Short mmCIF file of C-alpha atoms in Angstrom, two decimals:
data_model
loop_
_atom_site.label_atom_id
_atom_site.label_comp_id
_atom_site.label_asym_id
_atom_site.label_seq_id
_atom_site.Cartn_x
_atom_site.Cartn_y
_atom_site.Cartn_z
CA MET A 1 -0.19 -0.06 -0.14
CA LYS A 2 2.50 2.40 1.08
CA ILE A 3 4.61 1.35 -2.00
CA ALA A 4 1.81 1.94 -4.28
CA MET A 5 1.43 5.45 -2.97
CA ALA A 6 5.16 6.22 -3.13
CA ILE A 7 4.98 4.89 -6.74
CA GLY A 8 2.08 7.29 -7.14
CA VAL A 9 3.86 10.09 -5.93
CA ALA A 10 7.05 9.33 -8.07
CA GLY A 11 4.82 8.88 -10.93
CA ILE A 12 3.22 12.37 -10.58
CA ALA A 13 6.71 13.98 -10.21
CA GLY A 14 8.04 12.17 -13.13
CA ALA A 15 4.94 13.20 -15.37
CA THR A 16 5.45 16.95 -14.23
CA LEU A 17 9.08 16.84 -15.19
CA ALA A 18 8.21 15.27 -18.36
CA ALA A 19 5.72 17.82 -19.25
CA SER A 20 8.63 20.48 -18.74
CA LEU A 21 10.98 19.04 -21.08
CA SER A 22 10.79 18.75 -24.88
CA LEU A 23 11.42 15.20 -26.23
CA ALA A 24 10.62 13.78 -22.80
CA GLN A 25 7.03 13.15 -23.31
CA ASP A 26 7.36 9.50 -24.71
CA LYS A 27 10.07 8.82 -21.97
CA GLY A 28 7.39 9.93 -19.23
CA SER A 29 4.70 7.50 -20.54
CA ALA A 30 7.57 4.86 -20.83
CA ALA A 31 8.22 5.45 -17.14
CA ALA A 32 4.43 5.42 -15.98
CA GLY A 33 4.13 2.10 -17.88
CA ILE A 34 7.05 0.62 -15.79
CA GLU A 35 5.16 2.01 -12.51
CA GLN A 36 2.14 0.38 -13.73
CA TYR A 37 3.89 -2.86 -14.30
CA ARG A 38 5.48 -2.52 -10.79
CA ALA A 39 2.11 -1.87 -9.03
CA ALA A 40 0.59 -4.98 -10.88
CA LEU A 41 3.35 -7.13 -9.76
CA ALA A 42 3.12 -6.19 -6.02
CA ASP A 43 -0.20 -8.13 -5.92
CA GLY A 44 1.22 -11.39 -5.93
CA ASN A 45 4.70 -12.02 -4.99
CA PRO A 46 6.30 -15.54 -5.41
CA ALA A 47 8.79 -14.83 -2.60
CA GLU A 48 6.18 -16.30 -0.44
CA LEU A 49 7.26 -19.69 -1.78
CA TRP A 50 10.88 -18.88 -0.72
CA GLU A 51 9.79 -17.63 2.79
CA ALA A 52 7.61 -20.88 3.38
CA ARG A 53 10.42 -23.15 2.36
CA GLY A 54 12.86 -21.17 4.42
CA GLU A 55 10.64 -21.55 7.61
CA GLY A 56 10.78 -25.22 7.05
CA LEU A 57 14.55 -25.33 6.53
CA TRP A 58 14.80 -23.37 9.68
CA LYS A 59 13.09 -25.93 11.73
CA GLU A 60 14.37 -28.92 9.96
CA LYS A 61 17.13 -31.18 11.56
CA ARG A 62 20.04 -30.88 9.14
CA GLY A 63 23.68 -31.17 8.93
CA PRO A 64 26.22 -33.94 10.70
CA LYS A 65 24.69 -32.70 14.12
CA LYS A 66 21.06 -33.46 12.77
CA ALA A 67 20.13 -30.03 14.40
CA SER A 68 17.66 -27.27 13.40
CA LEU A 69 18.55 -23.38 13.33
CA GLU A 70 15.83 -22.76 15.90
CA ARG A 71 18.59 -21.73 18.47
CA CYS A 72 20.58 -19.73 16.21
CA ASP A 73 21.16 -16.21 17.57
CA LEU A 74 20.72 -13.67 14.90
CA GLY A 75 21.44 -10.77 17.32
CA LEU A 76 18.26 -10.68 19.59
CA GLY A 77 18.80 -14.09 21.42
CA PRO A 78 18.91 -17.65 20.41
CA GLY A 79 15.88 -18.42 18.20
CA VAL A 80 14.41 -15.13 18.01
CA VAL A 81 13.64 -14.38 14.19
CA LYS A 82 11.04 -11.78 14.69
CA GLY A 83 12.62 -8.11 13.85
CA ALA A 84 16.27 -9.86 13.85
CA TYR A 85 17.11 -8.50 10.28
CA THR A 86 16.29 -4.80 11.39
CA ILE A 87 19.41 -4.72 13.40
CA LEU A 88 21.73 -6.42 10.90
CA PRO A 89 24.63 -6.34 10.17
CA LYS A 90 25.90 -6.12 13.82
CA TYR A 91 28.77 -7.25 16.04
CA PHE A 92 28.67 -10.78 17.50
CA PRO A 93 30.88 -11.55 20.58
CA ASP A 94 31.03 -15.25 19.96
CA THR A 95 32.75 -14.79 16.49
CA ASP A 96 34.34 -11.49 17.47
CA LYS A 97 33.07 -10.30 13.89
CA VAL A 98 30.48 -7.96 12.56
CA GLU A 99 28.21 -10.28 10.41
CA ASP A 100 25.22 -9.51 8.15
CA LEU A 101 22.40 -12.03 7.89
CA GLU A 102 24.06 -14.47 5.51
CA SER A 103 27.21 -14.72 7.30
CA ARG A 104 25.35 -15.16 10.59
CA LEU A 105 23.42 -18.04 8.99
CA VAL A 106 26.71 -19.58 7.84
CA THR A 107 27.85 -19.24 11.61
CA CYS A 108 24.97 -20.96 12.71
CA MET A 109 25.17 -23.71 10.11
CA VAL A 110 28.69 -24.41 11.34
CA THR A 111 28.11 -24.27 15.15
CA LEU A 112 24.71 -25.64 15.34
CA GLN A 113 24.43 -28.03 12.50
CA GLY A 114 27.91 -29.12 12.11
CA PHE A 115 28.51 -28.12 8.47
CA THR A 116 31.97 -27.03 7.42
CA PRO A 117 32.17 -23.36 6.54
CA GLU A 118 32.89 -24.43 2.98
CA GLN A 119 29.66 -26.58 2.97
CA ALA A 120 27.66 -23.67 4.49
CA LYS A 121 28.92 -21.11 1.78
CA LYS A 122 29.00 -23.60 -1.19
CA ASP A 123 25.65 -22.50 -2.80
CA PRO A 124 25.24 -18.89 -1.81
CA PHE A 125 22.70 -18.23 -4.90
CA GLY A 126 20.02 -20.01 -6.77
CA GLY A 127 20.23 -20.18 -10.47
CA PRO A 128 18.01 -21.98 -13.15
CA GLY A 129 16.80 -25.14 -11.93
CA LYS A 130 18.85 -25.01 -8.74
CA LYS A 131 17.10 -23.90 -5.43
CA VAL A 132 19.29 -23.29 -2.76
CA PRO A 133 18.81 -23.19 1.20
CA MET A 134 20.52 -19.90 1.62
CA ASP A 135 18.08 -17.95 -0.46
CA ALA A 136 15.02 -19.51 1.26
CA LEU A 137 16.48 -18.99 4.75
CA VAL A 138 17.21 -15.33 3.96
CA ALA A 139 13.69 -14.75 2.63
CA TYR A 140 12.13 -16.56 5.71
CA VAL A 141 14.10 -14.50 8.12
CA THR A 142 13.83 -11.06 6.45
CA SER A 143 10.06 -11.72 6.01
CA GLU A 144 9.93 -11.86 9.86
CA SER A 145 10.84 -8.15 9.95
CA ARG A 146 8.32 -6.73 7.40
CA GLY A 147 6.96 -3.55 8.65
CA MET A 148 9.52 -2.95 11.35
CA PRO A 149 11.96 0.01 11.46
CA MET A 150 15.58 -0.85 10.46
CA HIS A 151 18.27 0.62 12.97
CA VAL A 152 21.81 -0.83 12.99
CA SER A 153 24.53 -0.08 15.50
CA LEU A 154 27.64 1.62 15.28
CA ALA A 155 28.39 1.33 19.13
CA HIS A 156 31.05 -1.22 18.96
CA PRO A 157 34.44 -0.17 17.62
CA LYS A 158 34.23 -3.19 15.13
CA GLU A 159 30.91 -1.87 13.62
CA LYS A 160 32.27 1.68 13.35
CA GLU A 161 35.40 0.25 11.77
CA ALA A 162 33.34 -1.84 9.23
CA TYR A 163 31.06 1.16 8.47
CA GLU A 164 33.84 3.34 7.79
CA LEU A 165 35.36 0.72 5.44
CA GLY A 166 32.14 0.21 3.73
CA ARG A 167 31.97 3.95 3.17
CA GLU A 168 35.41 3.84 1.33
CA ILE A 169 34.46 0.80 -0.59
CA PHE A 170 31.39 2.63 -1.83
CA PHE A 171 33.71 5.39 -3.15
CA TYR A 172 36.41 3.22 -4.43
CA ARG A 173 36.74 3.60 -8.03
CA GLY A 174 38.72 1.11 -10.16
CA GLY A 175 38.97 -1.55 -12.81
CA SER A 176 38.63 -1.09 -16.45
CA HIS A 177 35.81 1.23 -16.49
CA ASP A 178 37.04 3.39 -13.39
CA PHE A 179 33.59 2.34 -11.75
CA GLY A 180 32.63 2.41 -8.17
CA CYS A 181 29.43 2.00 -6.47
CA THR A 182 29.45 5.97 -6.43
CA SER A 183 29.33 6.02 -10.26
CA CYS A 184 25.60 5.09 -10.38
CA HIS A 185 24.65 5.30 -6.93
CA GLY A 186 26.05 8.87 -5.82
CA ALA A 187 23.74 11.33 -7.23
CA ASP A 188 20.06 12.01 -7.24
CA GLY A 189 17.63 11.64 -10.08
CA LYS A 190 19.77 9.49 -12.55
CA ARG A 191 18.73 6.59 -14.59
CA ILE A 192 20.70 3.78 -16.41
CA ARG A 193 18.44 3.29 -19.65
CA LEU A 194 14.93 3.62 -18.09
CA GLN A 195 16.02 1.99 -14.57
CA ASP A 196 15.75 4.68 -11.90
CA LEU A 197 18.89 4.60 -9.83
CA PRO A 198 18.74 5.27 -6.20
CA ASN A 199 21.25 7.77 -4.73
CA LEU A 200 22.58 5.50 -1.84
CA THR A 201 24.19 8.47 0.03
CA ASN A 202 20.73 10.31 0.29
CA PRO A 203 18.50 8.88 3.25
CA ALA A 204 15.34 8.93 1.38
CA ASP A 205 16.65 6.91 -1.58
CA ALA A 206 18.94 4.72 0.70
CA ARG A 207 15.76 3.81 2.76
CA ARG A 208 13.64 2.91 -0.28
CA ALA A 209 16.46 0.88 -1.87
CA TYR A 210 17.74 -0.93 1.21
CA SER A 211 14.25 -1.81 2.69
CA THR A 212 13.31 -3.52 -0.53
CA TRP A 213 16.02 -6.18 -0.73
CA PRO A 214 15.88 -9.18 -0.82
CA ALA A 215 13.50 -9.36 -3.81
CA TYR A 216 11.95 -11.80 -6.08
CA ARG A 217 13.46 -10.75 -9.58
CA VAL A 218 10.55 -11.33 -12.16
CA SER A 219 13.31 -11.48 -15.01
CA GLN A 220 15.30 -14.25 -13.12
CA GLY A 221 12.64 -16.07 -11.16
CA GLU A 222 14.65 -16.02 -8.15
CA VAL A 223 14.65 -14.40 -4.71
CA ARG A 224 17.86 -12.44 -4.52
CA SER A 225 19.68 -11.45 -1.15
CA MET A 226 21.63 -8.36 -0.46
CA GLN A 227 24.76 -10.29 -0.99
CA TRP A 228 23.60 -11.45 -4.42
CA ARG A 229 22.72 -7.77 -5.13
CA LEU A 230 26.41 -6.59 -4.18
CA ASN A 231 27.95 -9.42 -6.03
CA ASP A 232 26.15 -8.55 -9.26
CA CYS A 233 26.76 -4.85 -9.10
CA PHE A 234 30.50 -5.53 -8.74
CA ARG A 235 30.33 -7.66 -11.90
CA GLN A 236 28.94 -4.78 -13.68
CA GLN A 237 31.42 -2.73 -12.16
CA ARG A 238 34.13 -4.82 -13.97
CA PHE A 239 35.70 -5.91 -10.79
CA PRO A 240 36.64 -9.42 -9.91
CA GLU A 241 34.05 -11.55 -8.19
CA LEU A 242 32.80 -10.43 -4.70
CA GLU A 243 33.31 -13.54 -2.53
CA PHE A 244 30.16 -14.62 -0.48
CA VAL A 245 30.25 -13.26 2.89
CA SER A 246 33.57 -11.65 2.61
CA PRO A 247 34.47 -8.92 4.89
CA ALA A 248 34.18 -6.26 2.18
CA SER A 249 30.47 -7.35 1.49
CA ILE A 250 29.66 -7.06 5.14
CA ALA A 251 31.37 -3.81 5.64
CA LEU A 252 29.55 -2.32 2.53
CA THR A 253 26.26 -3.73 3.70
CA LEU A 254 26.77 -2.16 7.02
CA TYR A 255 27.54 1.33 5.46
CA LEU A 256 24.35 0.98 3.24
CA ALA A 257 22.12 -0.15 5.98
CA LYS A 258 23.20 2.90 8.26
CA ASN A 259 22.26 5.23 5.27
CA ALA A 260 18.89 3.49 5.37
CA ASP A 261 18.67 4.02 9.17
CA GLY A 262 14.96 4.54 10.14
CA ALA A 263 13.43 2.80 6.92
CA LYS A 264 10.40 0.61 7.36
CA PHE A 265 11.45 -2.74 6.12
CA ASP A 266 9.39 -4.14 3.23
CA ALA A 267 10.96 -7.21 1.87
CA PRO A 268 11.19 -9.78 0.50
CA ALA A 269 9.98 -7.35 -2.39
CA ILE A 270 9.21 -7.91 -5.84
CA LYS A 271 11.35 -6.13 -8.71
CA ARG A 272 11.33 -6.35 -12.56
CA MET B 1 52.62 15.76 -2.84
CA ASN B 2 51.71 12.01 -2.66
CA ILE B 3 54.06 11.68 0.30
CA ARG B 4 52.52 14.50 2.01
CA ARG B 5 49.10 12.91 1.67
CA LEU B 6 50.33 9.60 2.74
CA THR B 7 51.99 11.10 5.89
CA ILE B 8 48.59 12.87 6.57
CA LEU B 9 46.71 9.69 6.19
CA VAL B 10 49.12 7.68 8.52
CA LEU B 11 49.01 10.62 11.28
CA THR B 12 45.18 10.23 10.85
CA VAL B 13 45.26 6.56 11.36
CA ALA B 14 47.69 6.80 14.32
CA ALA B 15 45.27 9.46 15.75
CA GLY B 16 42.29 7.24 15.38
CA CYS B 17 43.79 4.12 16.82
CA SER B 18 44.91 6.00 19.80
CA THR B 19 41.39 7.22 20.51
CA MET B 20 38.77 5.30 22.37
CA PRO B 21 36.05 3.37 20.59
CA SER B 22 32.93 5.28 20.94
CA GLN B 23 34.28 8.69 19.86
CA GLU B 24 32.21 10.80 17.54
CA THR B 25 35.36 11.67 15.18
CA THR B 26 35.34 10.13 11.98
CA HIS B 27 38.40 8.04 10.99
CA THR B 28 39.12 7.38 7.47
CA PRO B 29 40.73 4.15 6.86
CA SER B 30 44.13 4.39 5.04
CA HIS B 31 44.14 3.48 1.33
CA ALA B 32 46.31 0.32 2.32
CA GLU B 33 43.76 -0.75 4.72
CA VAL B 34 40.84 -0.53 1.98
CA ALA B 35 42.91 -2.14 -0.57
CA ALA B 36 44.03 -5.06 1.63
CA LEU B 37 40.33 -5.59 2.60
CA LEU B 38 39.20 -5.71 -1.23
CA LYS B 39 42.00 -8.03 -1.95
CA SER B 40 40.86 -10.44 0.55
CA SER B 41 37.37 -10.25 -0.29
CA PHE B 42 37.43 -10.61 -4.09
CA LYS B 43 38.58 -13.48 -6.15
CA ALA B 44 39.84 -13.52 -9.72
CA LYS B 45 37.19 -14.73 -12.23
CA GLY B 46 37.21 -15.01 -16.10
CA GLN B 47 39.01 -12.03 -17.32
CA ALA B 48 38.67 -9.87 -14.32
CA GLY B 49 41.83 -10.64 -12.29
CA LEU B 50 42.54 -9.19 -8.86
CA ASP B 51 44.79 -6.49 -10.70
CA ARG B 52 41.44 -4.68 -11.42
CA LEU B 53 41.46 -3.55 -7.97
CA ASP B 54 44.74 -1.70 -7.99
CA GLN B 55 44.07 1.80 -8.64
CA ASP B 56 46.18 4.13 -10.88
CA GLU B 57 46.69 7.51 -9.30
CA MET B 58 43.69 9.06 -10.97
CA GLN B 59 41.37 6.35 -9.68
CA ARG B 60 42.89 6.84 -6.27
CA LEU B 61 42.56 10.65 -6.22
CA CYS B 62 38.81 10.42 -7.53
CA SER B 63 37.93 7.95 -4.84
CA GLU B 64 38.58 10.79 -2.31
CA VAL B 65 35.85 13.11 -3.81
CA ARG B 66 32.88 13.22 -1.41
CA ALA B 67 29.91 15.61 -1.29
CA ASP B 68 31.47 17.50 1.51
CA LYS B 69 35.14 17.10 -0.03
CA PRO B 70 34.86 18.26 -3.69
CA LEU B 71 37.88 18.03 -5.95
CA ALA B 72 40.57 20.60 -5.25
CA PRO B 73 41.02 22.68 -8.20
CA ASP B 74 44.97 22.03 -8.12
CA VAL B 75 44.18 18.22 -8.06
CA ALA B 76 41.70 18.53 -10.92
CA GLU B 77 44.32 20.37 -12.93
CA LYS B 78 46.87 17.71 -12.11
CA ILE B 79 44.62 14.93 -13.23
CA VAL B 80 43.47 16.65 -16.45
CA LYS B 81 47.08 17.30 -17.36
CA ALA B 82 48.20 13.58 -16.54
CA GLN B 83 45.32 12.27 -18.50
CA ALA B 84 45.91 14.61 -21.49
CA ALA B 85 49.36 13.15 -21.93
CA THR B 86 47.58 9.76 -22.65
CA LEU B 87 45.74 10.98 -25.70
CA ARG B 88 46.59 9.22 -28.89
CA TYR B 89 45.00 10.29 -32.30
CA PRO B 90 45.30 8.23 -35.23
CA PRO B 91 46.38 9.59 -38.72
CA GLY B 92 43.67 10.44 -41.26
CA SER B 93 40.14 10.71 -40.75
CA LEU B 94 38.54 10.34 -37.39
CA LEU B 95 34.99 10.01 -38.92
CA GLY B 96 34.04 6.17 -39.06
CA ASP B 97 30.75 4.46 -39.83
CA TRP B 98 27.95 5.74 -37.82
CA LYS B 99 25.79 2.52 -38.22
CA SER B 100 28.58 0.56 -36.41
CA GLY B 101 28.75 3.30 -33.85
CA GLU B 102 24.98 2.95 -33.17
CA LYS B 103 25.58 -0.75 -32.61
CA ILE B 104 28.56 0.06 -30.15
CA ALA B 105 26.33 2.70 -28.32
CA GLN B 106 23.65 0.02 -27.85
CA THR B 107 25.91 -2.73 -26.61
CA GLY B 108 26.70 -3.07 -22.84
CA VAL B 109 28.83 -6.12 -22.87
CA GLY B 110 32.87 -6.08 -22.39
CA MET B 111 35.33 -6.47 -19.73
CA GLN B 112 32.79 -8.12 -16.98
CA TYR B 113 34.01 -11.63 -15.98
CA SER B 114 30.78 -12.94 -17.47
CA ASP B 115 31.85 -11.53 -20.90
CA ASP B 116 33.58 -13.61 -23.45
CA PRO B 117 36.96 -11.76 -23.69
CA THR B 118 37.27 -12.65 -27.50
CA HIS B 119 34.05 -10.79 -28.37
CA PRO B 120 34.47 -7.04 -28.85
CA SER B 121 33.08 -4.64 -26.07
CA GLY B 122 30.48 -2.12 -26.34
CA GLY B 123 30.42 1.32 -25.39
CA ASN B 124 26.88 1.33 -23.85
CA CYS B 125 26.55 4.98 -24.63
CA TYR B 126 22.78 4.79 -24.08
CA ALA B 127 23.01 3.54 -20.63
CA CYS B 128 23.95 7.11 -19.74
CA HIS B 129 23.10 9.54 -22.77
CA GLN B 130 20.38 10.44 -25.17
CA LEU B 131 21.66 10.19 -28.50
CA ALA B 132 19.37 9.10 -31.43
CA PRO B 133 15.88 10.01 -30.87
CA HIS B 134 14.28 6.72 -31.86
CA GLU B 135 15.89 5.10 -28.83
CA MET B 136 13.64 5.94 -25.86
CA SER B 137 15.37 3.79 -23.48
CA TYR B 138 18.32 6.08 -22.61
CA GLY B 139 20.00 6.97 -19.23
CA THR B 140 20.73 10.37 -17.63
CA ILE B 141 24.06 9.97 -15.84
CA GLY B 142 25.63 11.87 -18.68
CA PRO B 143 24.21 14.82 -20.77
CA SER B 144 22.09 14.34 -23.78
CA LEU B 145 23.90 14.16 -27.16
CA TYR B 146 21.01 14.53 -29.26
CA LYS B 147 21.92 16.68 -32.26
CA PHE B 148 25.47 16.82 -31.00
CA GLY B 149 26.97 17.60 -34.37
CA ALA B 150 24.29 19.67 -35.81
CA LEU B 151 24.39 22.18 -32.66
CA ARG B 152 28.20 22.39 -32.80
CA GLY B 153 29.14 22.20 -36.18
CA TYR B 154 30.70 19.20 -38.38
CA THR B 155 34.31 20.52 -38.14
CA PRO B 156 37.58 18.52 -38.05
CA GLU B 157 38.20 20.27 -34.53
CA MET B 158 34.92 19.04 -33.08
CA GLN B 159 35.50 15.50 -34.42
CA LYS B 160 38.89 15.53 -32.73
CA TYR B 161 37.49 16.62 -29.57
CA VAL B 162 34.97 13.80 -29.63
CA TYR B 163 37.55 11.26 -30.46
CA GLY B 164 39.41 12.64 -27.39
CA LYS B 165 36.72 12.67 -25.11
CA VAL B 166 35.68 9.02 -25.96
CA TYR B 167 39.40 8.03 -25.52
CA ASN B 168 39.88 9.46 -22.29
CA PRO B 169 37.38 12.01 -20.81
CA ASP B 170 39.41 12.76 -17.86
CA ALA B 171 41.77 14.64 -19.94
CA PHE B 172 39.17 17.17 -20.38
CA SER B 173 37.23 16.91 -16.94
CA ALA B 174 38.83 15.27 -14.03
CA CYS B 175 36.99 12.29 -12.19
CA SER B 176 34.53 11.95 -15.06
CA ASN B 177 31.88 9.17 -14.66
CA MET B 178 32.60 8.11 -18.08
CA PRO B 179 35.05 5.26 -18.77
CA ARG B 180 38.43 6.06 -20.49
CA PHE B 181 37.33 3.94 -23.43
CA GLY B 182 40.62 4.18 -25.60
CA HIS B 183 43.05 4.62 -22.73
CA MET B 184 42.01 1.27 -21.01
CA GLY B 185 41.64 -0.54 -24.15
CA ILE B 186 37.95 -1.06 -23.94
CA LEU B 187 37.25 0.17 -27.32
CA THR B 188 39.62 0.04 -30.52
CA GLU B 189 40.60 2.72 -32.56
CA GLN B 190 38.04 1.92 -35.27
CA GLN B 191 35.14 1.62 -32.81
CA ILE B 192 36.02 5.12 -31.33
CA LYS B 193 35.99 6.57 -34.89
CA ASP B 194 32.49 4.71 -35.44
CA VAL B 195 31.24 6.51 -32.35
CA VAL B 196 32.69 9.78 -33.53
CA ALA B 197 30.49 9.22 -36.68
CA LEU B 198 27.53 8.65 -34.73
CA LEU B 199 27.93 11.96 -33.04
CA MET B 200 29.49 13.80 -35.98
CA ASP B 201 28.13 12.55 -39.24
CA PRO B 202 25.43 14.71 -40.78
CA SER B 203 23.60 11.68 -41.91
CA SER B 204 23.61 10.00 -38.40
CA PRO B 205 20.26 9.90 -36.77
CA VAL B 206 21.82 11.55 -33.81
CA ASN B 207 21.91 14.76 -35.89
CA LYS B 208 18.41 14.37 -37.46
#
């Protein structure tokens, strides 16, 4: 509902702008068409299937220790899933590390279920004909924070350090094309082709973007996690491959989460 | 200049380390810290090796630009000068084939680890610029280039400017968002000439 309203407002703003620019009339109607498409999609989100599968996996006895994840501490205490995603990434004393949701799930799969870290990290993202537990677990846990305000902490020195490293990574330009995150996400009101780009240094945009990941991607038929989002951005940035749950990925996630502070979490969402 | 900058960074790091955790002061991690973190977090894949994370001087200086820390005029001047020294113009006409230029402008592949390295790269101009009016799906990170040649005149000087700008935009404007297509070997000499034609040929749809 709130999304539909936001889309409506954006649509009106877009239409006003279009009317004031010559040559932009057709672009305005194309953008309106895209918004209409998004609104239509929001009615039925296949991410629900991942959420249900994830809840089953959370409770299922798996791994060498034949244990479930029901005692996993996601930051609010063992077994507390409700609202846990709103405070991630955060510092965990037991690992002495800042962990995001995906890395924390890996930790629990290792400590509670007895998987090796390699096994727990082996299939981070689903693909055609391949459904992986990680996507489903991420969908389930995040869905339990829907409608709740996001707030990550920078109180611990390691959280502050990760935030600051994440910020530097955001502005780090390199590779064959001199791209950094900031190339596409550092200014207001920009597009690539017809795709609107959120300015992730602007709180309003950062909140809207961060609170709608993970998302079911219609074009891919998969629920995509924040780890996937960053991985694929760096691919297009012409960087080498960002390793799953790597320190840089977690630092960058914390930076983005902090910029989105106060957002009402609204995912798993649905995107083109 | 570099050494002075490095010294300042080192001092900042040292000061940051000696203070207690919950201080409000913002500590900027050193370039070495960030580079080390990246190296430990990425893996080489396909044609994208870890050397892609190594910054040249311009990339390093441009990474320091922030909303509250704009590029200093003297640094900008230094970058433009260094990048201008990389410009290489082929002999003869710089005007290629606008039809090939349009294909290059439409194509986004090239240099990603998921791309076939034996296949030519595109320029992906439409991702960021408006060009020919028939293409409605264009981005806005860069300025509109619609009627580029018609508005500026079809002169050899303007052809040379466009060739140079595509070859290395930072030779004209420091820390541009646009890739250095020639300098970094993304597009070939012929491809850049074709893109010049897309903007500068009177018969190109860009100028209709």
